[in-house]
Coordinates of C-alpha atoms in Angstrom, one line a residue:
M1 CA -15.6 8.6 10.6
A2 CA -15.5 10.0 7.1
Y3 CA -13.7 13.2 6.2
R4 CA -14.7 15.4 3.3
R5 CA -11.7 16.7 1.4
G6 CA -12.4 18.5 -1.8
G7 CA -14.8 16.3 -3.7
F8 CA -13.7 13.1 -2.0
V9 CA -15.0 11.5 1.2
L10 CA -11.9 10.0 2.9
T11 CA -12.4 7.0 5.1
P12 CA -9.9 5.0 7.1
P13 CA -8.9 1.8 5.3
S14 CA -10.1 -1.6 6.7
L15 CA -7.6 -3.7 8.7
L16 CA -7.3 -6.1 5.8
I17 CA -6.4 -3.4 3.2
F18 CA -3.9 -1.8 5.6
S19 CA -2.3 -5.2 6.4
I20 CA -1.9 -6.0 2.7
S21 CA -0.4 -2.7 2.0
L22 CA 2.0 -3.0 5.0
V23 CA 3.1 -6.5 4.0
L24 CA 3.8 -5.4 0.4
A25 CA 5.8 -2.4 1.6
L26 CA 7.8 -4.5 4.1
I27 CA 8.7 -7.1 1.4
A28 CA 9.9 -4.2 -0.8
M29 CA 12.0 -2.8 1.9
L30 CA 13.5 -6.2 2.8
V31 CA 14.4 -6.9 -0.8
R32 CA 15.9 -3.4 -1.3
Y33 CA 17.9 -3.0 2.0
T34 CA 18.8 -6.5 3.1
H35 CA 19.0 -8.0 -0.4
A36 CA 16.8 -10.9 0.8
P37 CA 16.2 -13.3 -2.0
M38 CA 12.6 -13.4 -3.1
P39 CA 11.7 -15.6 -6.0
I40 CA 9.0 -13.3 -7.4
I41 CA 10.5 -9.8 -6.6
S42 CA 13.8 -8.9 -8.1
T43 CA 15.7 -5.8 -7.0
S44 CA 14.7 -4.1 -10.3
H45 CA 11.0 -4.4 -9.4
V46 CA 11.1 -3.1 -5.8
F47 CA 9.7 0.3 -6.7
D48 CA 6.9 -1.3 -8.6
L49 CA 5.9 -3.3 -5.5
L50 CA 6.1 -0.3 -3.3
A51 CA 3.9 1.6 -5.8
I52 CA 1.4 -1.2 -5.7
A53 CA 1.3 -1.1 -1.9
Y54 CA 0.6 2.7 -2.0
V55 CA -2.2 2.2 -4.6
V56 CA -3.8 -0.5 -2.4
L57 CA -3.7 1.8 0.5
T58 CA -5.1 4.7 -1.5
I59 CA -8.0 2.6 -2.8
G60 CA -8.7 1.7 0.8
V61 CA -8.9 5.4 1.8
L62 CA -10.9 6.7 -1.2
F63 CA -13.6 4.0 -1.4
R64 CA -16.0 3.0 1.4
R65 CA -16.3 -0.5 2.6
V66 CA -13.2 -1.8 0.8

């Protein structure tokens, strides 16, 4: 079901896009709050990873069939 908001048609993200966004956000939270060692993500790049997760979710909402 699409919602029209302003000039945009908002659609729910697909399960794949939602899952990718959720996994990225969980990894960012694990690195930030439990100091879990991740070989790719350092503590200085946690905000960047969380921002990427939000952008992925936003793309899933703004574009259809993504």
